[in-house]
CSV table of C-alpha atoms in Angstrom, one decimal:
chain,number,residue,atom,x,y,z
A,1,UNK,CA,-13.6,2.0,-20.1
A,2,UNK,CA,-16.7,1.5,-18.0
A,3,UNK,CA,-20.0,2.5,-18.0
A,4,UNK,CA,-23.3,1.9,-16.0
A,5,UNK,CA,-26.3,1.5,-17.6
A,6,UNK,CA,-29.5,0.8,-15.3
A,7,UNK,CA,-28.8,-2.4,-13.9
A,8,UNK,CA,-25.9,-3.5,-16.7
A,9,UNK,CA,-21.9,-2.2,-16.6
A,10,UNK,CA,-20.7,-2.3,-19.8
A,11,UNK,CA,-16.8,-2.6,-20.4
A,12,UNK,CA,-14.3,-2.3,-23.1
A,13,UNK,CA,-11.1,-3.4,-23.1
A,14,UNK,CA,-7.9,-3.4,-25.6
A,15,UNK,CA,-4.7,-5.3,-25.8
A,16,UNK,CA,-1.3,-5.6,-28.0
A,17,UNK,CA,1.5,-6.8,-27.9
A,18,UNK,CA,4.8,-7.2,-30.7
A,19,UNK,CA,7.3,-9.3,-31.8
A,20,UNK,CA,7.6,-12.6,-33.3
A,21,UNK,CA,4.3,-14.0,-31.7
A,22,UNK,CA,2.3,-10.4,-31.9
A,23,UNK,CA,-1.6,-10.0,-30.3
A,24,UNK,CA,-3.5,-7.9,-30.5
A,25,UNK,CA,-7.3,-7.6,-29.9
A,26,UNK,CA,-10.5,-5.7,-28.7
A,27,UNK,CA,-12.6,-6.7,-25.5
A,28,UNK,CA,-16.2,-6.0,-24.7
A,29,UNK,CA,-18.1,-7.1,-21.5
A,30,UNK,CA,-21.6,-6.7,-20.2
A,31,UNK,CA,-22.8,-7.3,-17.1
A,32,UNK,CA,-26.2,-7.9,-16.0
A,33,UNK,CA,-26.8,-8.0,-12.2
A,34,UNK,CA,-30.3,-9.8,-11.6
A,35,UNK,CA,-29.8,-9.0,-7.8
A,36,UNK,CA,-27.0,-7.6,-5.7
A,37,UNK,CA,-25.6,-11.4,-5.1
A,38,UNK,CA,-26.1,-12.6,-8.7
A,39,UNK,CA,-24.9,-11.2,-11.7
A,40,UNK,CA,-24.5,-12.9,-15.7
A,41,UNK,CA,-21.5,-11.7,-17.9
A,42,UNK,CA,-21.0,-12.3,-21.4
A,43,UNK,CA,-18.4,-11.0,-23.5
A,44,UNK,CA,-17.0,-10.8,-26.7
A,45,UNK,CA,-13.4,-10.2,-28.3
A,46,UNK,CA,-12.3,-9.6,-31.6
A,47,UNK,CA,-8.5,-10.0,-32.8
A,48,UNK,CA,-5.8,-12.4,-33.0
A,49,UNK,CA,-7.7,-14.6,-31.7
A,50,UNK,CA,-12.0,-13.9,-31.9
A,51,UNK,CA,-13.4,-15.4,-28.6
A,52,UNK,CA,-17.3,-15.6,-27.0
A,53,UNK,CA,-16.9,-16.1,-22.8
A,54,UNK,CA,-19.6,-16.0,-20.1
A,55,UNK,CA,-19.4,-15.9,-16.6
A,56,UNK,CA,-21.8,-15.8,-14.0
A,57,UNK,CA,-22.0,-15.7,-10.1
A,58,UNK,CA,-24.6,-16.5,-7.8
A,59,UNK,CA,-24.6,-16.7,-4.0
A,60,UNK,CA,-27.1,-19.2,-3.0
A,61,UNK,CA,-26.9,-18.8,1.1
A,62,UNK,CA,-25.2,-16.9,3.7
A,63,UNK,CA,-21.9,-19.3,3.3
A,64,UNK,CA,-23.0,-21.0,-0.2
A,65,UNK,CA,-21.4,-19.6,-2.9
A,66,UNK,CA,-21.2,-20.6,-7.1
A,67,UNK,CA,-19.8,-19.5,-10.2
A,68,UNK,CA,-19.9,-20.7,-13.8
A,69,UNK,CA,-17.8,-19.7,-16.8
A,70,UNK,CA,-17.3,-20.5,-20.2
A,71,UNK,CA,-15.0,-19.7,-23.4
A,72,UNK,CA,-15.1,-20.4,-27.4
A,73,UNK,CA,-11.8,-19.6,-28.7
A,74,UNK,CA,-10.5,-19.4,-32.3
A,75,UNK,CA,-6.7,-19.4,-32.1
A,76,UNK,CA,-6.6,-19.6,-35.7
A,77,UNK,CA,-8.5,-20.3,-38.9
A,78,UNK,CA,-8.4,-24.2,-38.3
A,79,UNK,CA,-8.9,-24.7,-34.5
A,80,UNK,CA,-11.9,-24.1,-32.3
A,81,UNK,CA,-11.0,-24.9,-28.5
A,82,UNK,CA,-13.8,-24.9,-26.1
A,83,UNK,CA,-13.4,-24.5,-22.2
A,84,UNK,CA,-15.8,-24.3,-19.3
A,85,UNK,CA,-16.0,-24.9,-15.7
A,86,UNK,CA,-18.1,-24.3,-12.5
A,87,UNK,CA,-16.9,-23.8,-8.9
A,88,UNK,CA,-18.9,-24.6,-6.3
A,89,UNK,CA,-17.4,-22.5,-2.9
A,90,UNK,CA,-18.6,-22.5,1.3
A,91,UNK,CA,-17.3,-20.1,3.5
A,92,UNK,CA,-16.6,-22.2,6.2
A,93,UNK,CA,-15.6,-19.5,8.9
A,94,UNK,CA,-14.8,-16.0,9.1
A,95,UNK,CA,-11.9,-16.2,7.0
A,96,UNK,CA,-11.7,-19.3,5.7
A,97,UNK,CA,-13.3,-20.7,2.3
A,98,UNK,CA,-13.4,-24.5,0.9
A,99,UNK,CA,-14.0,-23.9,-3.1
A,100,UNK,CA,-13.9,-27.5,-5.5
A,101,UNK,CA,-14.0,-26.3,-9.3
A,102,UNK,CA,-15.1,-28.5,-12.2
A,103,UNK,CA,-13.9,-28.1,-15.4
A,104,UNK,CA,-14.7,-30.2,-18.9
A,105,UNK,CA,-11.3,-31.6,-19.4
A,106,UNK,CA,-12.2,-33.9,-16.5
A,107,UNK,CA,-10.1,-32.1,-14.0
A,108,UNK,CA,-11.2,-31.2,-10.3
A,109,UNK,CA,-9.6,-29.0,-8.2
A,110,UNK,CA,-10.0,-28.8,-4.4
A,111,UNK,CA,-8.7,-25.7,-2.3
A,112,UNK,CA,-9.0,-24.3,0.9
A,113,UNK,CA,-7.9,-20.8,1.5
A,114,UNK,CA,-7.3,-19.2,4.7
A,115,UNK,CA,-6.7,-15.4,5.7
A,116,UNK,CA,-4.6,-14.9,8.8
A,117,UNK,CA,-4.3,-11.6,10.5
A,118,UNK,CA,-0.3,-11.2,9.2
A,119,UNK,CA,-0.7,-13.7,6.1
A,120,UNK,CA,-3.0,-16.0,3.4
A,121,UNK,CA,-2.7,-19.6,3.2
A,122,UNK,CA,-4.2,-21.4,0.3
A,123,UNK,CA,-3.4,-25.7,0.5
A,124,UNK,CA,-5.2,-26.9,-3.2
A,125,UNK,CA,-4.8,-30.8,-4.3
A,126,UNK,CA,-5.9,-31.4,-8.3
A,127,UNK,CA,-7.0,-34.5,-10.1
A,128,UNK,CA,-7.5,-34.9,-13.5
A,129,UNK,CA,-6.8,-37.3,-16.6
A,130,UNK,CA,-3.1,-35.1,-17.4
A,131,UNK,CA,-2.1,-34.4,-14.1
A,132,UNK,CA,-2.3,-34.7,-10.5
A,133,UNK,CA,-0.8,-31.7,-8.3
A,134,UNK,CA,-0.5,-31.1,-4.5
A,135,UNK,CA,0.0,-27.6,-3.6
A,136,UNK,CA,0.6,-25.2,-0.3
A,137,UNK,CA,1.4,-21.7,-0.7
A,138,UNK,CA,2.0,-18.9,1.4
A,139,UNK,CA,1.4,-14.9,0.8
A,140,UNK,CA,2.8,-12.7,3.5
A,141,UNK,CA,2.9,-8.8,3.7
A,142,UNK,CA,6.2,-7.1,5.4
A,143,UNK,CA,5.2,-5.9,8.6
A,144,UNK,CA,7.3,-2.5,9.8
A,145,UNK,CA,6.4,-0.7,12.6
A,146,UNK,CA,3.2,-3.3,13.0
A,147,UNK,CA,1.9,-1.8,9.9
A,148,UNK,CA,1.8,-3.6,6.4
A,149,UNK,CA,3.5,-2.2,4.0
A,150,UNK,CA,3.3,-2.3,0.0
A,151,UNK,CA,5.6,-5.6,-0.3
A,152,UNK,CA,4.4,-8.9,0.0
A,153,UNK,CA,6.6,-12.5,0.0
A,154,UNK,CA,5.1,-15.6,-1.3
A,155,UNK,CA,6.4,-18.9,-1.7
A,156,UNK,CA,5.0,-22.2,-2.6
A,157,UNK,CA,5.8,-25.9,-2.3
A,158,UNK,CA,4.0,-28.2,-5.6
A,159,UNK,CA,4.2,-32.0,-5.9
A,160,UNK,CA,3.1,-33.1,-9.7
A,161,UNK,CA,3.1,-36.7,-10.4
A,162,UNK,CA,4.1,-36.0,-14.0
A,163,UNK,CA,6.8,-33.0,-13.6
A,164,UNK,CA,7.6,-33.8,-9.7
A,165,UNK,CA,8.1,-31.9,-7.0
A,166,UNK,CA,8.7,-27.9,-7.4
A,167,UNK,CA,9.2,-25.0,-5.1
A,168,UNK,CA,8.7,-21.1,-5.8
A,169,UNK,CA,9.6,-18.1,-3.7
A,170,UNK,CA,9.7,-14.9,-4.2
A,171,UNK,CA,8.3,-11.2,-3.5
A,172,UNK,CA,6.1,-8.4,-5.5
A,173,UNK,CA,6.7,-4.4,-4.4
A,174,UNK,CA,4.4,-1.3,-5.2
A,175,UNK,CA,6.9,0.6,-7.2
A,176,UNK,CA,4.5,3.8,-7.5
A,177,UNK,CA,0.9,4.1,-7.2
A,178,UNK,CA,0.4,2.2,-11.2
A,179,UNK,CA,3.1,0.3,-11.1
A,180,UNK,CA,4.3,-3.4,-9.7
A,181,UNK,CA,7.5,-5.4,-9.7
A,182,UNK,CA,7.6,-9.0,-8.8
A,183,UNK,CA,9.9,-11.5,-8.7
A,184,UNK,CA,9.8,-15.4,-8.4
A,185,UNK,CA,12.3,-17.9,-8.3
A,186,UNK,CA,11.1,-21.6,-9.7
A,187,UNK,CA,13.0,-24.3,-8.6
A,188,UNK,CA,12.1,-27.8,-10.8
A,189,UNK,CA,13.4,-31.1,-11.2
A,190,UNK,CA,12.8,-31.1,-14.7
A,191,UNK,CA,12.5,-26.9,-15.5
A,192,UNK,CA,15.8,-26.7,-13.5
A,193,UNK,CA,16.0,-22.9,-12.0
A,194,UNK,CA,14.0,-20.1,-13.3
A,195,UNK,CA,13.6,-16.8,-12.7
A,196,UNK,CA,10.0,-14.9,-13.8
A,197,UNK,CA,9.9,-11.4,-13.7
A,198,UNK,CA,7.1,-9.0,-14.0
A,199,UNK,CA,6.3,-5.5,-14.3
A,200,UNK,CA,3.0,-3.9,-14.2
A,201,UNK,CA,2.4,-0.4,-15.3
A,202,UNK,CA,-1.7,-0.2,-15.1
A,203,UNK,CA,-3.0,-2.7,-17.3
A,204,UNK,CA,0.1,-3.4,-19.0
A,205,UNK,CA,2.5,-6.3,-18.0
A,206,UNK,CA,5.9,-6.8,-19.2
A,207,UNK,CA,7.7,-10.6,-18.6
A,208,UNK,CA,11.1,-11.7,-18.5
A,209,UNK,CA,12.0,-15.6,-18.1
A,210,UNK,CA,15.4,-16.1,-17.3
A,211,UNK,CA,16.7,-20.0,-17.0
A,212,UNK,CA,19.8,-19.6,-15.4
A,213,UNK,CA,19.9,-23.6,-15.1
A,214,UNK,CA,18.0,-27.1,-16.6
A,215,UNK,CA,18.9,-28.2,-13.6
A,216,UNK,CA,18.7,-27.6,-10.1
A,217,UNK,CA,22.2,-26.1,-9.0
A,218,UNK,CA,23.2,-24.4,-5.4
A,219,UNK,CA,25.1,-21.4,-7.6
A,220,UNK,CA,22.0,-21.0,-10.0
A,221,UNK,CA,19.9,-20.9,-6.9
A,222,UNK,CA,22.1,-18.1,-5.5
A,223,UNK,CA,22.6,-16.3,-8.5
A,224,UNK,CA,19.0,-16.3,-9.3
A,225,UNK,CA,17.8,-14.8,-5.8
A,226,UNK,CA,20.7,-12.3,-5.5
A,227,UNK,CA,19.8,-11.1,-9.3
A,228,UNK,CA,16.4,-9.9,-8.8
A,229,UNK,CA,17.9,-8.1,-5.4
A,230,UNK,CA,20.4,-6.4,-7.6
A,231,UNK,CA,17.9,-5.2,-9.9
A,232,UNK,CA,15.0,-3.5,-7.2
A,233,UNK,CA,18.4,-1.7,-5.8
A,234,UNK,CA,19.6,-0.3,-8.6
A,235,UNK,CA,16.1,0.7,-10.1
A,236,UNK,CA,15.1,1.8,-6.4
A,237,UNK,CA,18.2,4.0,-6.0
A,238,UNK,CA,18.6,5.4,-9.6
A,239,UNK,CA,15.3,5.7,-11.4
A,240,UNK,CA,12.4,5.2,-8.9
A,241,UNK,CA,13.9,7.3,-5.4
A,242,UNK,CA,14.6,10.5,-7.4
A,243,UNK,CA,11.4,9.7,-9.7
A,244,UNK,CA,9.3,10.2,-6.3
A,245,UNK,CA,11.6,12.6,-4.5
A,246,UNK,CA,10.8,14.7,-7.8
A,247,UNK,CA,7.0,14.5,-7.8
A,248,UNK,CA,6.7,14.8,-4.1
A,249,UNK,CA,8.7,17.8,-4.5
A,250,UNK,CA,6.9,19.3,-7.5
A,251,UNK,CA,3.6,18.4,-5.7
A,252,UNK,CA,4.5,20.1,-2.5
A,253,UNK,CA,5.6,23.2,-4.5
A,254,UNK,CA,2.4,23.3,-6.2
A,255,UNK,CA,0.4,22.6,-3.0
A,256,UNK,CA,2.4,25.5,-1.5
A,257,UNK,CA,1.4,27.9,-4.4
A,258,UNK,CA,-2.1,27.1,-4.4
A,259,UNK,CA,-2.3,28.0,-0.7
A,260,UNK,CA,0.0,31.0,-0.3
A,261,UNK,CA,-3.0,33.2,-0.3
A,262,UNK,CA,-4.4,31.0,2.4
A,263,UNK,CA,-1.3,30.6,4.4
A,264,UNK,CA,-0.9,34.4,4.6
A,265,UNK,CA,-4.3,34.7,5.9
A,266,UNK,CA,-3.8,32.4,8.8
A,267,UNK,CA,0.0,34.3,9.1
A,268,UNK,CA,-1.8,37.4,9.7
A,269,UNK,CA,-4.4,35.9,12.2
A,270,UNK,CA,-1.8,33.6,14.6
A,271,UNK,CA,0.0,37.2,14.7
A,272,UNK,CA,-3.0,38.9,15.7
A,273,UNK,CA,-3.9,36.3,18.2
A,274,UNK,CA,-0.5,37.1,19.5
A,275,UNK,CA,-1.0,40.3,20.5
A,276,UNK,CA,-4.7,39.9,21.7
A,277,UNK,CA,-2.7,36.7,24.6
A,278,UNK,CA,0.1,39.4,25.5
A,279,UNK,CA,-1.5,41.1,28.3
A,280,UNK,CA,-2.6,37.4,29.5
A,281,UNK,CA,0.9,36.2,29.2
A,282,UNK,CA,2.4,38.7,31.4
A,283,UNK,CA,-0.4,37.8,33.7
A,284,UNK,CA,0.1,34.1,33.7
A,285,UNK,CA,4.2,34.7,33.8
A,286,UNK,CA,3.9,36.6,37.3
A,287,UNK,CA,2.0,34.1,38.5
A,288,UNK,CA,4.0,31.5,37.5
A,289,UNK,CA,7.3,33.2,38.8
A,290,UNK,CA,5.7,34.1,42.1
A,291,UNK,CA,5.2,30.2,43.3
A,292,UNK,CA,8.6,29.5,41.2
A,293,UNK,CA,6.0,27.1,38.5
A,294,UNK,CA,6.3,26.8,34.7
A,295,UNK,CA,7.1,29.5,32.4
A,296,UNK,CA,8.1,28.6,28.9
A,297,UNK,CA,11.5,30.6,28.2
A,298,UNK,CA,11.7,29.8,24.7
A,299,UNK,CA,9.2,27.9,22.1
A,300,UNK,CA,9.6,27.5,18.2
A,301,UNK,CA,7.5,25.6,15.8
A,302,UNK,CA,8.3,24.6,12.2
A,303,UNK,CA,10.8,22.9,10.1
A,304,UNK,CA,14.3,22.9,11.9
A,305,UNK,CA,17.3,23.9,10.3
A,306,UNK,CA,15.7,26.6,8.2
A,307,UNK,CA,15.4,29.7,9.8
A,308,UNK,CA,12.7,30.8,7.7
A,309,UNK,CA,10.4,28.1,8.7
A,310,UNK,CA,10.7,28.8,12.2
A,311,UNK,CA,8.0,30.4,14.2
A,312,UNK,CA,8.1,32.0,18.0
A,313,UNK,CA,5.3,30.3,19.8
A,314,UNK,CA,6.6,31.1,23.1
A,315,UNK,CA,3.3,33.2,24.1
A,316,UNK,CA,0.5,31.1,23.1
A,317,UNK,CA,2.0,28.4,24.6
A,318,UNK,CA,2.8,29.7,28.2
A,319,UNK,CA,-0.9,31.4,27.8
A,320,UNK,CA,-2.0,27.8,27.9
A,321,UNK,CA,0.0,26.6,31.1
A,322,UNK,CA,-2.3,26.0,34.1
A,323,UNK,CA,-0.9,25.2,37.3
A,324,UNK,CA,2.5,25.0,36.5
A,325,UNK,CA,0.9,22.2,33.9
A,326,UNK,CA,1.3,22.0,29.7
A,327,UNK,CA,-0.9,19.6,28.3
A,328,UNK,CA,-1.1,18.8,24.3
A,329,UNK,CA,-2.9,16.4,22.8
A,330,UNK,CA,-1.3,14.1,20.0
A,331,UNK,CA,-2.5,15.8,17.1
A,332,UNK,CA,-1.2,18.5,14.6
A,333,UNK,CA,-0.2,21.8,16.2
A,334,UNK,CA,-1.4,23.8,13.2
A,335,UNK,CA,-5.0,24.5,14.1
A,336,UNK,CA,-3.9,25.9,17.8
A,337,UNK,CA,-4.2,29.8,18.5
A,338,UNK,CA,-1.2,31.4,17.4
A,339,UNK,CA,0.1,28.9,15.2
A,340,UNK,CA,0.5,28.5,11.8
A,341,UNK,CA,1.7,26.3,8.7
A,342,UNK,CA,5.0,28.1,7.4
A,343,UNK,CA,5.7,25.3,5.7
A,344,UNK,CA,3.3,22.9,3.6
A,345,UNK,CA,3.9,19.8,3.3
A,346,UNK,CA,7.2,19.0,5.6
A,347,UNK,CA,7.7,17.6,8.5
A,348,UNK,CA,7.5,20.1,11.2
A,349,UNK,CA,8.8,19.6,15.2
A,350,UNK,CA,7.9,21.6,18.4
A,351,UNK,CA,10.5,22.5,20.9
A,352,UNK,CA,10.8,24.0,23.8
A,353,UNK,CA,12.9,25.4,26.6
A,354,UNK,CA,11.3,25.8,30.1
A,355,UNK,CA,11.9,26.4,33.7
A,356,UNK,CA,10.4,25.0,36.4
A,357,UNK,CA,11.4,25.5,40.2
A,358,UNK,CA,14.3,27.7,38.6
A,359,UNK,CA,15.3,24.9,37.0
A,360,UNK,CA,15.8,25.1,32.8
A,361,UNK,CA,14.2,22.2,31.0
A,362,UNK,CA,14.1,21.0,27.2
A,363,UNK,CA,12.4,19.1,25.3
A,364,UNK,CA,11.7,18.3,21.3
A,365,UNK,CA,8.7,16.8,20.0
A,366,UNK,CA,7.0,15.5,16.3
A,367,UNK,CA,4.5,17.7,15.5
A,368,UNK,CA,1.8,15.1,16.0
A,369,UNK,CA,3.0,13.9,19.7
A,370,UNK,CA,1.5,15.1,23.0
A,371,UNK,CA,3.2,17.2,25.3
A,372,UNK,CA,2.9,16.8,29.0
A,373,UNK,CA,5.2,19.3,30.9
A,374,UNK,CA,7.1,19.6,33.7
A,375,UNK,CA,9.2,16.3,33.3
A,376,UNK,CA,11.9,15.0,35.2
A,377,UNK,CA,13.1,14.2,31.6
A,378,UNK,CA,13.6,16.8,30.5
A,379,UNK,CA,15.9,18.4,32.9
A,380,UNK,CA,19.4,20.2,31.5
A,381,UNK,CA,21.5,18.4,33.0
A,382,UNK,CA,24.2,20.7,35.2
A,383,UNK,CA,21.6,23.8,35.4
């Protein structure tokens, strides 16, 4: 829960979880914004375990950057732990930010993240009294069709001087529009093979660990990237396709009731623009047949393979040939005269038979391609 008040957004936020080592606890937030590149936020939670944090942000230049954060934490009735830290960043190009952090166990990290056009690299080297650790990792988003989709890969490569050298790979997928799956395979010299699984549903998140070796095996290693492949498929195919073949239906159904009203309108209009072209058609045809130049023979527009979702468009299209020429532009064919929307929703085609020098012609299109006709393309072959 959110809410705005003058120059201060105040949050609330609750969490639980069960079993042997149950949470549970209450989260509020307030945050003061002094300007719009400097804000102060304390907070407060009550629970399992109380806490008092405060974070702040400040950017000092164009590419100067710093943030501050503390935490009081009572994990139980004899322990108070402390924790704060400051991080000092510089955006060093478009794309590219150097950030060292301070903390006041005496650790400093050092990273340096960069955002590609097809991927994010992020190279970060820590030093501190418990540990020193190298690491390099790599987010990438699947590419189809030179678009990124909802899936991403990442993998990492970490050198500790205490636990030694350790790789992760992996992938995280938008299972619906609230929900996440990822996967990641750890690879340790001491933690052996490991698989961590996650699930997201809003702001819940469900984990699963699954050691599948203490040691670092070629059959764990298969076994533990095959496994999470296994899983995705058999979710994808049996709960979360029909889950979202369902909804999409149901939606479309209700989008389709909601506009019947609307779609008979525009049913009766595209028929009465019909009539109104016919005398112009004619026209058009005997001029077309006199110099032997385009005239559209047969045109339907809608969902094929349902007759009922299927409309003539024969006349408004040859009313729009001009000098034996058909232009359409790459756009929905909905909005043009005599043409309608008999089907909400679905993916509707264009098609159409013409001749041109006595010679019969055919082509199909997507409903948001152009159309540029006469083509040598499109010939029948043998007429």
């Amino acid at each position: 829960y959110q809410r705005r008040v003058r120059e201060a957004v105040v949050s609330t936020q609750s969490t639980g979880s069960s079993g042997i080592n149950a949470e549970y606890g209450v989260r509020g937030t307030v945050r003061h914004s002094f300007s719009p590149t400097c804000w102060l936020e304390p907070g407060l939670t009550l629970g399992h375990s109380p806490m008092v944090s405060i974070n702040g942000f400040s950017r000092l230049t164009n590419f100067l950057f710093c943030s501050v954060h503390g935490e009081l934490i009572q994990p139980n009735p004899e322990i108070i732990s402390y924790d704060a830290g400051m991080t000092v960043g510089c955006n060093l190009t478009d794309g590219t930010i150097l950030k060292t952090e301070f903390t006041l166990d005496k650790t400093v990290k050092t990273s340096i993240s960069r955002v590609l056009l097809n991927c994010n690299i992020d190279a970060s080297y820590t030093l501190g009294l418990e540990t020193q650790r190298l690491s390099l990792q790599l987010l990438k988003p699947i590419m189809v069709g030179g678009k990124a989709k909802d899936m991403f890969i990442e993998a990492s490569i970490n050198y500790d001087v205490f636990d030694g050298p350790e790789v992760e790979y992996g992938c995280s997928k938008a299972l619906t529009d609230f929900s996440r799956l990822s996967a990641v395979l750890k690879l340790g010299l001491y933690s052996g093979v490991k698989l961590h699984l996650v699930l997201t549903r809003g702001r819940h998140s469900y984990t699963f660990d699954i050691l599948f070796s203490d040691i670092v095996e070629p059959v764990a290693v298969v076994y533990g990237t095959t496994f999470p492949l296994f899983v995705y498929s058999a979710l994808h195919y049996l709960v979360i396709k029909p889950y979202l073949n369902k909804k999409r239906a149901e939606d479309t159904a209700a989008k389709a009731e909601e506009l019947s009203a609307w779609l008979e309108t525009q049913r009766e209009e595209a028929r009465g623009a019909i009539t109104l072209m016919k005398e112009s058609y004619h026209k058009i045809v005997n001029i077309e047949q006199g110099k032997g130049g385009l005239i559209v023979m047969q045109a339907w527009y809608g969902v094929f393979g349902s007759a009922n979702k299927l409309i003539d468009v024969t006349i408004p299209l040859q009313c729009l040939v001009h000098s034996s020429r058909l232009i359409l532009p790459d756009s929905t064919k909905v909005g043009m005269l005599g043409f309608y929307d008999m089907s909400y929703g679905e993916q509707k085609k264009l098609s159409v038979k013409y001749s041109f020098r006595n010679v019969m012609h055919e082509v199909i299109i997507n409903d948001e391609d152009a159309l540029r006709i006469p083509r040598q393309s499109h010939k029948i072959a043998g007429s």
